[in-house]
């Protein structure tokens, strides 16, 4: 699937501390402005090309995350954003944590960092939009 | 209906189909620049549509044929109006029977189809969006119909072509108080019908504040591409009709090729200017609370009624 110049993202907070959310906010703000490379946050998984997941997956969010993934039209991508999404980070072994994002849905791209710098998020999105 | 007028209709349709998404893109760019961002390229809506057309189509398990046909109805009604309305020229097909009220109701069929499709998905936000969209529609239509009455009074005719032609022949009618009041009401109607601020924020992600976006939450792939295309065509048609009622400068009186080129350039320039003005207005206003909307729309209705009254008094 060629996603050149157009990438719609659906963001799911699977149990994040909101550190990554602040960085996502500035990715779409005036300084980093990911909209100029064709990326956009959308309101429905039906509209999305990629699922942007933050945080370790908690027991309560495991099923909503999977259902969001299944609601997306093919072809679909999953981006695990931040250390918690990759390997549960500091929450590893916590009583509420079901596992990393890759334990629930197949992950196509990981963005490391706690939280990742907006520049790194934009350059990761550029891999899909080619701009 | 001869070959020339059919050709003219095809030109208008091509302009609205190609130009609608670009108009949407232009308005997004203007908004981004005023917010201090670079923003997406003007062609972004076309890139989104091209990508969506190649994606999988998903349908909610409870939905019926209404959900499937609504995007087609939306595009088809907009395309019908794009062919028949006086946008580039005063000589489109079926010019003698292009009634203003009929044009409005053909466009209304598209909005009702989308609202029914949202109900058909049986989701909470679909039902809420349909209820809000039809509430606003019910408040907008009276204002629109009374505005049409005011515009049609000098001619004793609701023929859309005749109204625009009269304006282009007798420029003095364009400055009449009745005409101006009706057009002020028309501005309110356009902002409400095309889901722009202060009625609805087209770039919101908050489901609870959505009106028109909530209708299309379940559409994906080619269906969503059709809905996006249809919505942008409707925006282009509303703005195109508005500029030709305000200032029918350059509109082609005949189907002569040179006149058509002039009409094409004139319409594009006018719609671009109005689109930029609407985008600037959107950046500087906040969305109205839902329960304040009837006041705005009632204001539009009053302006239209005043247009009819002054028109009747001044005759």
mmCIF file with all atom_site columns, C-alpha atoms in Angstrom, chain A:
data_model
loop_
_atom_site.group_PDB
_atom_site.id
_atom_site.type_symbol
_atom_site.label_atom_id
_atom_site.label_alt_id
_atom_site.label_comp_id
_atom_site.label_asym_id
_atom_site.label_entity_id
_atom_site.label_seq_id
_atom_site.pdbx_PDB_ins_code
_atom_site.Cartn_x
_atom_site.Cartn_y
_atom_site.Cartn_z
_atom_site.occupancy
_atom_site.B_iso_or_equiv
_atom_site.pdbx_formal_charge
_atom_site.auth_seq_id
_atom_site.auth_comp_id
_atom_site.auth_asym_id
_atom_site.auth_atom_id
_atom_site.pdbx_PDB_model_num
ATOM 1   C CA . UNK A 1 1   ? 0.000   0.000  0.000  1.00 0.00 ? 1   UNK A CA 1
ATOM 2   C CA . UNK A 1 2   ? 1.360   3.330  -1.048 1.00 0.00 ? 2   UNK A CA 1
ATOM 3   C CA . UNK A 1 3   ? 0.609   5.930  1.636  1.00 0.00 ? 3   UNK A CA 1
ATOM 4   C CA . UNK A 1 4   ? 2.621   8.667  -0.018 1.00 0.00 ? 4   UNK A CA 1
ATOM 5   C CA . UNK A 1 5   ? 1.564   12.128 1.108  1.00 0.00 ? 5   UNK A CA 1
ATOM 6   C CA . UNK A 1 6   ? -1.478  10.965 3.070  1.00 0.00 ? 6   UNK A CA 1
ATOM 7   C CA . UNK A 1 7   ? -1.431  9.259  6.464  1.00 0.00 ? 7   UNK A CA 1
ATOM 8   C CA . UNK A 1 8   ? -4.447  9.358  8.773  1.00 0.00 ? 8   UNK A CA 1
ATOM 9   C CA . UNK A 1 9   ? -3.683  8.396  12.373 1.00 0.00 ? 9   UNK A CA 1
ATOM 10  C CA . UNK A 1 10  ? -5.991  7.127  15.083 1.00 0.00 ? 10  UNK A CA 1
ATOM 11  C CA . UNK A 1 11  ? -4.487  7.633  18.523 1.00 0.00 ? 11  UNK A CA 1
ATOM 12  C CA . UNK A 1 12  ? -5.233  5.108  21.302 1.00 0.00 ? 12  UNK A CA 1
ATOM 13  C CA . UNK A 1 13  ? -4.005  5.688  24.841 1.00 0.00 ? 13  UNK A CA 1
ATOM 14  C CA . UNK A 1 14  ? -3.666  2.116  26.134 1.00 0.00 ? 14  UNK A CA 1
ATOM 15  C CA . UNK A 1 15  ? -2.545  3.186  29.623 1.00 0.00 ? 15  UNK A CA 1
ATOM 16  C CA . UNK A 1 16  ? -0.050  5.984  29.091 1.00 0.00 ? 16  UNK A CA 1
ATOM 17  C CA . UNK A 1 17  ? 1.104   8.523  31.718 1.00 0.00 ? 17  UNK A CA 1
ATOM 18  C CA . UNK A 1 18  ? 0.199   11.302 29.177 1.00 0.00 ? 18  UNK A CA 1
ATOM 19  C CA . UNK A 1 19  ? 3.854   12.220 28.611 1.00 0.00 ? 19  UNK A CA 1
ATOM 20  C CA . UNK A 1 20  ? 3.681   10.876 25.048 1.00 0.00 ? 20  UNK A CA 1
ATOM 21  C CA . UNK A 1 21  ? 0.327   12.627 24.501 1.00 0.00 ? 21  UNK A CA 1
ATOM 22  C CA . UNK A 1 22  ? 1.943   16.006 25.221 1.00 0.00 ? 22  UNK A CA 1
ATOM 23  C CA . UNK A 1 23  ? 4.582   15.245 22.588 1.00 0.00 ? 23  UNK A CA 1
ATOM 24  C CA . UNK A 1 24  ? 1.885   14.157 20.084 1.00 0.00 ? 24  UNK A CA 1
ATOM 25  C CA . UNK A 1 25  ? 0.141   17.451 20.796 1.00 0.00 ? 25  UNK A CA 1
ATOM 26  C CA . UNK A 1 26  ? 3.243   19.392 19.818 1.00 0.00 ? 26  UNK A CA 1
ATOM 27  C CA . UNK A 1 27  ? 3.836   17.182 16.755 1.00 0.00 ? 27  UNK A CA 1
ATOM 28  C CA . UNK A 1 28  ? 0.621   18.662 15.339 1.00 0.00 ? 28  UNK A CA 1
ATOM 29  C CA . UNK A 1 29  ? 1.281   22.156 16.745 1.00 0.00 ? 29  UNK A CA 1
ATOM 30  C CA . UNK A 1 30  ? 2.841   25.154 15.012 1.00 0.00 ? 30  UNK A CA 1
ATOM 31  C CA . UNK A 1 31  ? 6.507   24.161 15.644 1.00 0.00 ? 31  UNK A CA 1
ATOM 32  C CA . UNK A 1 32  ? 6.686   20.614 14.252 1.00 0.00 ? 32  UNK A CA 1
ATOM 33  C CA . UNK A 1 33  ? 3.440   20.684 12.212 1.00 0.00 ? 33  UNK A CA 1
ATOM 34  C CA . UNK A 1 34  ? 3.115   17.100 10.950 1.00 0.00 ? 34  UNK A CA 1
ATOM 35  C CA . UNK A 1 35  ? 0.154   18.189 8.798  1.00 0.00 ? 35  UNK A CA 1
ATOM 36  C CA . UNK A 1 36  ? 2.632   19.630 6.291  1.00 0.00 ? 36  UNK A CA 1
ATOM 37  C CA . UNK A 1 37  ? 3.888   16.088 5.551  1.00 0.00 ? 37  UNK A CA 1
ATOM 38  C CA . UNK A 1 38  ? 0.331   14.844 5.020  1.00 0.00 ? 38  UNK A CA 1
ATOM 39  C CA . UNK A 1 39  ? -0.283  13.279 8.456  1.00 0.00 ? 39  UNK A CA 1
ATOM 40  C CA . UNK A 1 40  ? -3.504  14.010 10.314 1.00 0.00 ? 40  UNK A CA 1
ATOM 41  C CA . UNK A 1 41  ? -5.227  12.748 13.472 1.00 0.00 ? 41  UNK A CA 1
ATOM 42  C CA . UNK A 1 42  ? -8.748  11.464 12.773 1.00 0.00 ? 42  UNK A CA 1
ATOM 43  C CA . UNK A 1 43  ? -11.782 10.843 14.962 1.00 0.00 ? 43  UNK A CA 1
ATOM 44  C CA . UNK A 1 44  ? -12.616 7.296  13.871 1.00 0.00 ? 44  UNK A CA 1
ATOM 45  C CA . UNK A 1 45  ? -10.604 4.078  13.315 1.00 0.00 ? 45  UNK A CA 1
ATOM 46  C CA . UNK A 1 46  ? -12.645 3.647  10.096 1.00 0.00 ? 46  UNK A CA 1
ATOM 47  C CA . UNK A 1 47  ? -10.864 6.729  8.677  1.00 0.00 ? 47  UNK A CA 1
ATOM 48  C CA . UNK A 1 48  ? -7.387  5.679  9.813  1.00 0.00 ? 48  UNK A CA 1
ATOM 49  C CA . UNK A 1 49  ? -4.391  4.158  8.019  1.00 0.00 ? 49  UNK A CA 1
ATOM 50  C CA . UNK A 1 50  ? -2.303  3.765  11.158 1.00 0.00 ? 50  UNK A CA 1
ATOM 51  C CA . UNK A 1 51  ? -2.995  3.184  14.820 1.00 0.00 ? 51  UNK A CA 1
ATOM 52  C CA . UNK A 1 52  ? -0.796  5.305  17.100 1.00 0.00 ? 52  UNK A CA 1
ATOM 53  C CA . UNK A 1 53  ? -0.617  3.481  20.446 1.00 0.00 ? 53  UNK A CA 1
ATOM 54  C CA . UNK A 1 54  ? 0.931   4.966  23.587 1.00 0.00 ? 54  UNK A CA 1
ATOM 55  C CA . UNK A 1 55  ? 1.556   3.457  27.014 1.00 0.00 ? 55  UNK A CA 1
ATOM 56  C CA . UNK A 1 56  ? 1.747   -0.114 28.293 1.00 0.00 ? 56  UNK A CA 1
ATOM 57  C CA . UNK A 1 57  ? -1.451  -2.028 27.522 1.00 0.00 ? 57  UNK A CA 1
ATOM 58  C CA . UNK A 1 58  ? -3.485  -2.283 30.711 1.00 0.00 ? 58  UNK A CA 1
ATOM 59  C CA . UNK A 1 59  ? -5.918  -5.143 31.309 1.00 0.00 ? 59  UNK A CA 1
ATOM 60  C CA . UNK A 1 60  ? -8.850  -2.777 30.790 1.00 0.00 ? 60  UNK A CA 1
ATOM 61  C CA . UNK A 1 61  ? -7.532  -1.398 27.483 1.00 0.00 ? 61  UNK A CA 1
ATOM 62  C CA . UNK A 1 62  ? -6.387  -4.674 25.872 1.00 0.00 ? 62  UNK A CA 1
ATOM 63  C CA . UNK A 1 63  ? -9.783  -5.498 24.402 1.00 0.00 ? 63  UNK A CA 1
ATOM 64  C CA . UNK A 1 64  ? -10.639 -1.912 23.250 1.00 0.00 ? 64  UNK A CA 1
ATOM 65  C CA . UNK A 1 65  ? -7.200  -1.719 21.578 1.00 0.00 ? 65  UNK A CA 1
ATOM 66  C CA . UNK A 1 66  ? -7.752  -4.976 19.717 1.00 0.00 ? 66  UNK A CA 1
ATOM 67  C CA . UNK A 1 67  ? -11.253 -3.958 18.668 1.00 0.00 ? 67  UNK A CA 1
ATOM 68  C CA . UNK A 1 68  ? -9.995  -0.588 17.429 1.00 0.00 ? 68  UNK A CA 1
ATOM 69  C CA . UNK A 1 69  ? -7.395  -2.427 15.344 1.00 0.00 ? 69  UNK A CA 1
ATOM 70  C CA . UNK A 1 70  ? -10.039 -4.768 13.900 1.00 0.00 ? 70  UNK A CA 1
ATOM 71  C CA . UNK A 1 71  ? -12.319 -1.803 13.070 1.00 0.00 ? 71  UNK A CA 1
ATOM 72  C CA . UNK A 1 72  ? -9.679  -0.278 10.794 1.00 0.00 ? 72  UNK A CA 1
ATOM 73  C CA . UNK A 1 73  ? -9.924  -0.907 7.036  1.00 0.00 ? 73  UNK A CA 1
ATOM 74  C CA . UNK A 1 74  ? -7.065  -2.832 5.391  1.00 0.00 ? 74  UNK A CA 1
ATOM 75  C CA . UNK A 1 75  ? -4.232  -2.126 4.814  1.00 0.00 ? 75  UNK A CA 1
ATOM 76  C CA . UNK A 1 76  ? -3.575  -1.025 8.395  1.00 0.00 ? 76  UNK A CA 1
ATOM 77  C CA . UNK A 1 77  ? -0.429  -0.171 10.332 1.00 0.00 ? 77  UNK A CA 1
ATOM 78  C CA . UNK A 1 78  ? 0.333   -0.020 14.041 1.00 0.00 ? 78  UNK A CA 1
ATOM 79  C CA . UNK A 1 79  ? 2.862   2.417  15.487 1.00 0.00 ? 79  UNK A CA 1
ATOM 80  C CA . UNK A 1 80  ? 3.998   1.811  19.083 1.00 0.00 ? 80  UNK A CA 1
ATOM 81  C CA . UNK A 1 81  ? 4.972   5.223  20.447 1.00 0.00 ? 81  UNK A CA 1
ATOM 82  C CA . UNK A 1 82  ? 7.324   5.501  23.442 1.00 0.00 ? 82  UNK A CA 1
ATOM 83  C CA . UNK A 1 83  ? 9.227   3.064  25.650 1.00 0.00 ? 83  UNK A CA 1
ATOM 84  C CA . UNK A 1 84  ? 6.095   1.902  27.520 1.00 0.00 ? 84  UNK A CA 1
ATOM 85  C CA . UNK A 1 85  ? 4.398   0.845  24.278 1.00 0.00 ? 85  UNK A CA 1
ATOM 86  C CA . UNK A 1 86  ? 7.527   -1.073 23.232 1.00 0.00 ? 86  UNK A CA 1
ATOM 87  C CA . UNK A 1 87  ? 8.347   -2.992 26.423 1.00 0.00 ? 87  UNK A CA 1
ATOM 88  C CA . UNK A 1 88  ? 6.125   -1.572 29.227 1.00 0.00 ? 88  UNK A CA 1
ATOM 89  C CA . UNK A 1 89  ? 9.008   0.735  30.373 1.00 0.00 ? 89  UNK A CA 1
ATOM 90  C CA . UNK A 1 90  ? 8.838   1.714  34.053 1.00 0.00 ? 90  UNK A CA 1
ATOM 91  C CA . UNK A 1 91  ? 5.421   0.061  34.359 1.00 0.00 ? 91  UNK A CA 1
ATOM 92  C CA . UNK A 1 92  ? 6.866   -3.367 33.520 1.00 0.00 ? 92  UNK A CA 1
ATOM 93  C CA . UNK A 1 93  ? 5.492   -5.987 35.926 1.00 0.00 ? 93  UNK A CA 1
ATOM 94  C CA . UNK A 1 94  ? 2.797   -3.666 37.269 1.00 0.00 ? 94  UNK A CA 1
ATOM 95  C CA . UNK A 1 95  ? -0.402  -5.354 38.504 1.00 0.00 ? 95  UNK A CA 1
ATOM 96  C CA . UNK A 1 96  ? -2.574  -3.513 35.961 1.00 0.00 ? 96  UNK A CA 1
ATOM 97  C CA . UNK A 1 97  ? -0.341  -4.157 32.942 1.00 0.00 ? 97  UNK A CA 1
ATOM 98  C CA . UNK A 1 98  ? -1.308  -6.849 30.432 1.00 0.00 ? 98  UNK A CA 1
ATOM 99  C CA . UNK A 1 99  ? 1.830   -6.448 28.296 1.00 0.00 ? 99  UNK A CA 1
ATOM 100 C CA . UNK A 1 100 ? 3.443   -4.383 25.557 1.00 0.00 ? 100 UNK A CA 1
ATOM 101 C CA . UNK A 1 101 ? 1.508   -3.290 22.449 1.00 0.00 ? 101 UNK A CA 1
ATOM 102 C CA . UNK A 1 102 ? 3.128   -6.087 20.403 1.00 0.00 ? 102 UNK A CA 1
ATOM 103 C CA . UNK A 1 103 ? 1.527   -8.648 22.753 1.00 0.00 ? 103 UNK A CA 1
ATOM 104 C CA . UNK A 1 104 ? -1.975  -7.482 21.700 1.00 0.00 ? 104 UNK A CA 1
ATOM 105 C CA . UNK A 1 105 ? -1.750  -6.261 18.082 1.00 0.00 ? 105 UNK A CA 1
ATOM 106 C CA . UNK A 1 106 ? 0.996   -6.692 15.424 1.00 0.00 ? 106 UNK A CA 1
ATOM 107 C CA . UNK A 1 107 ? 3.355   -3.671 15.511 1.00 0.00 ? 107 UNK A CA 1
ATOM 108 C CA . UNK A 1 108 ? 4.855   -2.272 12.288 1.00 0.00 ? 108 UNK A CA 1
ATOM 109 C CA . UNK A 1 109 ? 6.973   0.552  13.701 1.00 0.00 ? 109 UNK A CA 1
ATOM 110 C CA . UNK A 1 110 ? 8.372   1.391  17.132 1.00 0.00 ? 110 UNK A CA 1
ATOM 111 C CA . UNK A 1 111 ? 9.399   4.877  18.205 1.00 0.00 ? 111 UNK A CA 1
ATOM 112 C CA . UNK A 1 112 ? 11.696  4.713  21.278 1.00 0.00 ? 112 UNK A CA 1
ATOM 113 C CA . UNK A 1 113 ? 11.966  7.415  23.933 1.00 0.00 ? 113 UNK A CA 1
ATOM 114 C CA . UNK A 1 114 ? 10.420  8.383  27.257 1.00 0.00 ? 114 UNK A CA 1
ATOM 115 C CA . UNK A 1 115 ? 8.811   10.402 25.846 1.00 0.00 ? 115 UNK A CA 1
ATOM 116 C CA . UNK A 1 116 ? 10.096  10.509 22.230 1.00 0.00 ? 116 UNK A CA 1
ATOM 117 C CA . UNK A 1 117 ? 11.080  13.960 20.958 1.00 0.00 ? 117 UNK A CA 1
ATOM 118 C CA . UNK A 1 118 ? 8.539   15.446 18.501 1.00 0.00 ? 118 UNK A CA 1
ATOM 119 C CA . UNK A 1 119 ? 11.312  15.547 15.888 1.00 0.00 ? 119 UNK A CA 1
ATOM 120 C CA . UNK A 1 120 ? 11.731  11.781 16.187 1.00 0.00 ? 120 UNK A CA 1
ATOM 121 C CA . UNK A 1 121 ? 7.979   11.210 15.876 1.00 0.00 ? 121 UNK A CA 1
ATOM 122 C CA . UNK A 1 122 ? 7.816   13.388 12.746 1.00 0.00 ? 122 UNK A CA 1
ATOM 123 C CA . UNK A 1 123 ? 10.791  11.615 11.145 1.00 0.00 ? 123 UNK A CA 1
ATOM 124 C CA . UNK A 1 124 ? 9.198   8.231  11.944 1.00 0.00 ? 124 UNK A CA 1
ATOM 125 C CA . UNK A 1 125 ? 5.936   9.328  10.286 1.00 0.00 ? 125 UNK A CA 1
ATOM 126 C CA . UNK A 1 126 ? 7.993   10.473 7.288  1.00 0.00 ? 126 UNK A CA 1
ATOM 127 C CA . UNK A 1 127 ? 8.913   6.849  6.590  1.00 0.00 ? 127 UNK A CA 1
ATOM 128 C CA . UNK A 1 128 ? 5.279   6.232  5.681  1.00 0.00 ? 128 UNK A CA 1
ATOM 129 C CA . UNK A 1 129 ? 4.468   9.515  3.959  1.00 0.00 ? 129 UNK A CA 1
ATOM 130 C CA . UNK A 1 130 ? 7.815   9.781  2.077  1.00 0.00 ? 130 UNK A CA 1
ATOM 131 C CA . UNK A 1 131 ? 7.915   13.550 2.471  1.00 0.00 ? 131 UNK A CA 1
#
